[in-house]
Amino acid sequence: MLHDPAGADPLEEDVPVTSPYPFSAVVGLPDLRLALLLTAVSPAIGGVLVRGEKGTAKSTVVRGLAALLPEVDVVAGCRFACDPLSADPSCPDGPHTAGTPAAQRRSALVELPVGATEDRVVGTLDLQRALGEGVKAYEPGLLAAAHRGVLYVDEVNLLPDHLVDLLLDAAAMGRAHVERDGVSVKHAARFLLVGTMNPEEGEPRPQLVDRFGLVVGVAAPATVEPRAEVVRRRLQYENDPAGFAARYVEQDAALAGRIDAARQILPRVTLPDAQLDRIARICIAYRVDGLRADIVVARTAVAVAAWHGRTVVTKDDLRAAARLALPHRRRRDPLDPPGADQERLEEILDQELNGPDDASDDGGSDTDGPDGGPDTGGPDGGGPDSGGPDGGGPDSGGPDGGGPPPPSASTGSSDISGSSGPVDDPGGRPTPEQTMVNTSDVDGDTGPATGPAGDLAFAQAPYKTRLLKIGGRANRQQGSHAGRRSPAHGRHGRVVRSRQPSGKLVSLHLPDTVRAAALRGSRRVHARDLREAVKVGREANLVLFVVDASGSMAARQRMTVVKTAVLSLLRDAYQRRDKVGMITFRGAEATTVLEPTASHEVGVLRLAELRTGGRTPLAAGLRQAARTLHGEKRRDARRRPLLVVVTDGRATSGPDPMTVAPALAGIPAVVVDCESGPVRLGLAGRLARALSADCLPLSALSTAAIHTGS
């Protein structure tokens, strides 16, 4: 949706308002505000990703930025906001000739909803008119609307893969392409990409995170004064939105003027070779991937200098830039938790940037440090960069405005498929997978550590698992979640047949369309000849793990092998875009240690904490699984579940598990048989038959594919 900077978003506010919350009125959050202002000064930085728990003013701050952006000159009547001085030669509304009338408009803030369709993002081609009339009828999408403005994606971590791919392409090339059934349209799409996310709902794809120049973490205040000030300002804003906004008009105008002044200075800012060498040494020491980090740090440091009115980049500018641009680029494994290596970055910055300055650093220092941002204050003494109690927004800020340091990454396996083990990094903290690794052999003499709550086994390095998938195909009318596990009808994938379109034609089956016209004896294609392609791709599922953690599993270190298997399955679920959940049972009860979520890294942490011991209440685990799956079906009927029961089949506590099996009827399942030793009872196989599930020996988990029931 196209956001009007002069109005408020009714989905975010609880009361009807006519004025947006002013950017200058936000309490605290200096890192976030500075990052947004720097990208407004230099869009080449690549945008901002804002990570934070719910209710921390992420959306409020981003929407407040729109009012600060300067107006842009556009070709009058052009739907793609072409610049009159350098019009796009391939613009669908072109060609624009010299002397074309120009107009001014505010920089657009375009919001990309998580549930947007591909046509809404890149635009729509009217295939009926294109084929029947030979007219290229193109309706621009959100990427066109965001050109030379801001594209804001709330909950960017929940964005479907196909939309992420579109954003990656547009961000990399600065152009949007629509290629469909022989019809091609392309146009310029250069925008400032801003995304917000709640880490509790899972991490976005690493490729998408890498496209954001800066990443900032925010959190709610932990002390009384800033929290009280946030509520005070929020109530004032709700009582009189226009009057509240009027109090900050001058502060916002000062920031807008400072952005414009910094843009004028930016081309004259120089980056001395000494500082460029420092950037290279910092990136090497921090072990970032690729060279994009070096480029983004350099661009950000130049923007910091311009923001402070300097024409030469200093070491302070480098420090501010590195803190915003580097931490998220060090994650070696997608299941590593972010934020683990901030201390390591600070050590490297101290080593490289402390000490006497170079002669090239003569740009001088500013009274506001590079982390301080703008120095304009609000009526209560707090401006957008003040760290005091009047620094927050309607929902926001850290105790001194900043929240936690930006998220960072730890190292892990260099191969996310799990075919190789974790990478040892002497300069950083161990990953959860490294923490779980038992240095003894699975069959060695060293037993698992013992704690008061049970035995704690450690996993070995994960491996690539067999593909566990649901048979059959998801209902086409119901729809499905895009992913990489089970077959499903959808808008992407392999063409299996054609049909007459029941509504708007989305994907043309050209051979059958021409064949239908030929069978009528017509030399032209008419609307009744059109045939729609039916495609089968893959969907993401809910994979629910039910793990036996009883004492029998701890014998002969079997739990080490089991943890390794579950860890490997968790990595596989991440790669296939599944939601995951985990239930464990031991003693006398079953426990949901991980509610269904897209946060696979949380599953890794829960697995690391899993202790074993006690009796085996298998029926309780199955009963808890039935409750969880039925609850998830009410929330999201489109996502098909896959139950993975990891057990040896013994039940030494509670009722017979066969009495609970009917509650899971119709749910696709796999039983991973963990029984070992020369004498085997085959209880896991008996359970699998009761569940109408496939039974897979633990030792065979790392081989070919297996199909579950439909």
XYZ file of C-alpha atoms in Angstrom, residues 242 347 408 465 549 562 606 656 695 698:
10
model
C -2.340 17.689 15.393
C 37.775 -5.480 20.506
C 25.648 -10.005 15.101
C 19.194 -36.044 6.317
C 13.955 -38.060 26.607
C 19.313 -38.841 18.867
C 16.014 -25.920 23.276
C -0.804 -47.811 26.423
C 9.129 -46.406 10.409
C 17.817 -43.996 13.170
